[in-house]
Every structure is written in C-alpha cells, then in structure tokens.
PDB file of C-alpha atoms in Angstrom:
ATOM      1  CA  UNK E 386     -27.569   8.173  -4.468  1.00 85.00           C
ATOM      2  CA  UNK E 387     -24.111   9.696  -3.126  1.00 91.00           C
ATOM      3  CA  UNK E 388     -20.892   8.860  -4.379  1.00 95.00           C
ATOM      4  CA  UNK E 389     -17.524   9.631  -2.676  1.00 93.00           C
ATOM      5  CA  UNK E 390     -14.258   9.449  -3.839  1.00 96.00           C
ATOM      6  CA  UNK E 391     -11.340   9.391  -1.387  1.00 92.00           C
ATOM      7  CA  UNK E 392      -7.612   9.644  -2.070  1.00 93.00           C
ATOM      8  CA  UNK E 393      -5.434   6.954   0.026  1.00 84.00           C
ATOM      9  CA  UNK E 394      -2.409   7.010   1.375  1.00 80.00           C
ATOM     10  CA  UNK E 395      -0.994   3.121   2.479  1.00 70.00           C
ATOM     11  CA  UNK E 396       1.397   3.070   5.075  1.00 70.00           C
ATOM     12  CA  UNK E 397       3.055  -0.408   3.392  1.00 66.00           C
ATOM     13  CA  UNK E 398       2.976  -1.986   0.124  1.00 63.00           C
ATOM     14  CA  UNK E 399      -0.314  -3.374   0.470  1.00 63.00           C
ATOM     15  CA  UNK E 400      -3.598  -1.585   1.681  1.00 64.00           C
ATOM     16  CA  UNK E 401      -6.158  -4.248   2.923  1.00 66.00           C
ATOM     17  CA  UNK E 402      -9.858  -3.451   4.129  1.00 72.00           C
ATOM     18  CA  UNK E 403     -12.096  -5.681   5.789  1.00 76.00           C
ATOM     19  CA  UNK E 404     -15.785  -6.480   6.034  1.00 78.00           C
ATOM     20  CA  UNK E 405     -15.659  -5.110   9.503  1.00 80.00           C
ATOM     21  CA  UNK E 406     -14.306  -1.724   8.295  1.00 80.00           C
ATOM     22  CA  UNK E 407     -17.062  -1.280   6.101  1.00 81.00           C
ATOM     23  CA  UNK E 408     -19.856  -3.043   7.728  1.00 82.00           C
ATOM     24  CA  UNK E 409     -19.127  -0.535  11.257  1.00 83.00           C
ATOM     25  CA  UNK E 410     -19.628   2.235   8.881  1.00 83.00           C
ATOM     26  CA  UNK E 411     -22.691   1.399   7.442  1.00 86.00           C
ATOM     27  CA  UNK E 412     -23.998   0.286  11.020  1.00 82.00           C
ATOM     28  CA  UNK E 413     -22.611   4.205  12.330  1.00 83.00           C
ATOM     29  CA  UNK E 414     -24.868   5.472   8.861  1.00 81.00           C
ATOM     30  CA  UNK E 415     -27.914   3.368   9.623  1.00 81.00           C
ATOM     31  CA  UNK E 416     -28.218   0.873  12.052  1.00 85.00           C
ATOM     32  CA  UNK E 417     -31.823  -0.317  11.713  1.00 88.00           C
ATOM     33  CA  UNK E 418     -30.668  -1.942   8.798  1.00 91.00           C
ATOM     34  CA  UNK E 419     -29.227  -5.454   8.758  1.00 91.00           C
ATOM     35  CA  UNK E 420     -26.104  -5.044   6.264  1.00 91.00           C
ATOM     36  CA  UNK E 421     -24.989  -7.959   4.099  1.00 90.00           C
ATOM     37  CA  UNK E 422     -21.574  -8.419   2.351  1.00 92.00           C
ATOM     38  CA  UNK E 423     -23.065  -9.549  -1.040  1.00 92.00           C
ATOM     39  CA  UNK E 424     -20.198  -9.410  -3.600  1.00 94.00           C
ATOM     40  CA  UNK E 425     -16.076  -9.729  -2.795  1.00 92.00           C
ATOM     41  CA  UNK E 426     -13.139  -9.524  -5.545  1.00 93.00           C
ATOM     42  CA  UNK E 427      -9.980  -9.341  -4.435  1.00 89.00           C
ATOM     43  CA  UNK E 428      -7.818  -8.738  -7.574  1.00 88.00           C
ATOM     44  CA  UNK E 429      -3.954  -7.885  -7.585  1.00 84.00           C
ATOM     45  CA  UNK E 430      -5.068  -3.969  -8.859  1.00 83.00           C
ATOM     46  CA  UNK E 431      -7.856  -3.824  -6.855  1.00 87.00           C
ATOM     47  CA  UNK E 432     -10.730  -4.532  -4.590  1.00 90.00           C
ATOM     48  CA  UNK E 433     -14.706  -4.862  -4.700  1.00 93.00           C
ATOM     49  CA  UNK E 434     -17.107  -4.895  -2.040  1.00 93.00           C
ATOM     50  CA  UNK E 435     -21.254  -4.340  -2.395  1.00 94.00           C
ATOM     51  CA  UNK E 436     -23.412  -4.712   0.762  1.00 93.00           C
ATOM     52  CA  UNK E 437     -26.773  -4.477   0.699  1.00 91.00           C
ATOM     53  CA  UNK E 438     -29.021  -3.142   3.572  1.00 91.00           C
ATOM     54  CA  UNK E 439     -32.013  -5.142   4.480  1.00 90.00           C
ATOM     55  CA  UNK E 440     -35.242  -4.104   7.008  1.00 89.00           C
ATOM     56  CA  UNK E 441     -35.836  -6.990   8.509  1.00 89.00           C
ATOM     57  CA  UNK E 442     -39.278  -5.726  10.068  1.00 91.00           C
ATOM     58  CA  UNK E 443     -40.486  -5.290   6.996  1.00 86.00           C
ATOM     59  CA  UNK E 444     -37.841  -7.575   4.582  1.00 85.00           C
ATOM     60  CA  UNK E 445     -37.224  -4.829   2.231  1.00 85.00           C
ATOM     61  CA  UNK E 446     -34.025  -4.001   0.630  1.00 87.00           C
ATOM     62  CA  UNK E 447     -33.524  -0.596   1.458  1.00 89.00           C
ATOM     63  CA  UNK E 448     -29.956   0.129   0.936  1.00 91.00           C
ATOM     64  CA  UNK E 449     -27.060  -0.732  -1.402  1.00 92.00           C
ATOM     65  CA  UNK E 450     -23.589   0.362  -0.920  1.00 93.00           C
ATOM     66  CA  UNK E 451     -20.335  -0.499  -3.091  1.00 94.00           C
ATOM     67  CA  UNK E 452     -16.981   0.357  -2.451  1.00 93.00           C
ATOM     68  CA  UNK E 453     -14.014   0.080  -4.778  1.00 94.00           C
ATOM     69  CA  UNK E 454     -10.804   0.324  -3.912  1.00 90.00           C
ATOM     70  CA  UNK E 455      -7.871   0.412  -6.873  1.00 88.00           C
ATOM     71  CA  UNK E 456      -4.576   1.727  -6.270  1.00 82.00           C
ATOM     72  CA  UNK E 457      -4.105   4.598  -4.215  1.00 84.00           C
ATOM     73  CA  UNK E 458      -8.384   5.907  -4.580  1.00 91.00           C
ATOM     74  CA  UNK E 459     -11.498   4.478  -2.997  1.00 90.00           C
ATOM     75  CA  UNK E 460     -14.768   5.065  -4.655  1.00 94.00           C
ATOM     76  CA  UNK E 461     -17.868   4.588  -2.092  1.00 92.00           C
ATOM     77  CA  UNK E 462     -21.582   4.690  -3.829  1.00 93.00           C
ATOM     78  CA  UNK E 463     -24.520   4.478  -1.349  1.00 91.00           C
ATOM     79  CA  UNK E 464     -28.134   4.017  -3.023  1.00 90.00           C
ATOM     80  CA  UNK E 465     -31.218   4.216  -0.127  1.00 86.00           C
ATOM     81  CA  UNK E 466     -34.695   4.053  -1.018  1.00 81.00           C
ATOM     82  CA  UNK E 467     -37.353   1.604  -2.044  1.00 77.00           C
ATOM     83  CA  UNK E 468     -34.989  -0.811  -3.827  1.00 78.00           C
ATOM     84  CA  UNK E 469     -37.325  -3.245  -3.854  1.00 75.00           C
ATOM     85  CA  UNK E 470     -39.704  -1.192  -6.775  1.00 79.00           C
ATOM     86  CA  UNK E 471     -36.371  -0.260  -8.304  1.00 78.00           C
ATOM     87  CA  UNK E 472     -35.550  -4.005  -8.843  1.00 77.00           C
ATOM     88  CA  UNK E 473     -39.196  -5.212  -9.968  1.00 80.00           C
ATOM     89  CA  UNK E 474     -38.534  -2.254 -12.638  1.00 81.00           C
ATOM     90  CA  UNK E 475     -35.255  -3.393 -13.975  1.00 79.00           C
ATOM     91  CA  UNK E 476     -36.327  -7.209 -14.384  1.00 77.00           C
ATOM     92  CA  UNK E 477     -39.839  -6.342 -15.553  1.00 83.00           C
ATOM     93  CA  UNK E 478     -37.941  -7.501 -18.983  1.00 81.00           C
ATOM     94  CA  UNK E 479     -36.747 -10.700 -17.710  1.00 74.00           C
ATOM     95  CA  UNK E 480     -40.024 -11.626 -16.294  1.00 76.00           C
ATOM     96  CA  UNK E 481     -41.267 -15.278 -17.501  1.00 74.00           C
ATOM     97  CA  UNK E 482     -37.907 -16.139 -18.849  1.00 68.00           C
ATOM     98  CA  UNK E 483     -36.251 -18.362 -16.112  1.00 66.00           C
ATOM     99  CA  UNK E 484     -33.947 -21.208 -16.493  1.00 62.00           C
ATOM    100  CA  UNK E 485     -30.645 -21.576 -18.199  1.00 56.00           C
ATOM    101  CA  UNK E 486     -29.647 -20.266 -21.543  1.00 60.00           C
ATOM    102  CA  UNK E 487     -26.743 -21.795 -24.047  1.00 60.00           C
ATOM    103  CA  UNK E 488     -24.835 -19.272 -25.060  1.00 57.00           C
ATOM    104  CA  UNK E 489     -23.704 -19.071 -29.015  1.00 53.00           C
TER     105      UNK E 489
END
C-alpha cells in the first residue's frame, strides 16, 4: 500500500479533476492493467474517486486506487497485490448470508 498526500494550489475558485486525469496516471503506473472508475462523489467540500485495476488475462483484481480531493489537499492510496484473496478474506463472514436485510 502507498499513500500520498499532495498540497494544491487552484488557479480559480473551483478545482475540478477528471476520470481522464486519473485514469492516464494509473495507465503511466501500470498499463497491463485495465483500470475502472468504480466509485464518484462529487460533494460541494470535496471529491471521491476509487478505480480498481483488473488483469484481464487472468480476471484478477490486482489493483485499487482512491483519490480524495477536499479543499486545497489530495490524498492518493494505491493497494497492488492479490486482491482477489484479500476480498475472499474480508467476506469469509458474510458468506451464506445473501439477500436483503430490514433494517430496525
């Protein structure tokens, strides 16, 4: 995992990213990965993306990468690895419990 957090300057009122911005620089990291915009928020204090990186070869998640943007800082978190073993770990506890639940 590898976390960076940048300091930014806007040259307006408003700072606005794209999927483009982020997706080239995940392509420049790694491109034998396909990368996937997953998650979006676009709030009035800030902004949320998570792409995930996929091998297609072998359809394994093998990347994760969020990027948060508030005010004037942008945090970027990149997770490589098998995913896929981390994921069967964390819903191990879920496992046989599908459908929908009332809450209350």
């Amino acid at each position: 995992m590898q976390v960076a957090v940048y300091r930014v300057y806007p040259r307006g009122d408003e700072v606005n990213f794209s999927d483009d911005v982020f997706q080239e620089s995940l392509l420049a990291k790694d491109e034998s990965l396909a990368w996937e915009r997953i998650v979006k928020v676009r709030e009035e204090d800030g902004q949320v993306w998570v792409f995930v990186g996929i091998n297609e070869k072998d359809f394994a998640l093998e990347a994760a990468s969020m990027f948060v943007f508030e005010r004037d800082e942008l945090v970027m978190i990149n997770m490589d690895g098998d995913l896929n073993q981390m994921l069967e770990y964390a819903f191990e506890p879920a496992r046989g419990h599908r459908g929908a639940y009332k809450a209350g």
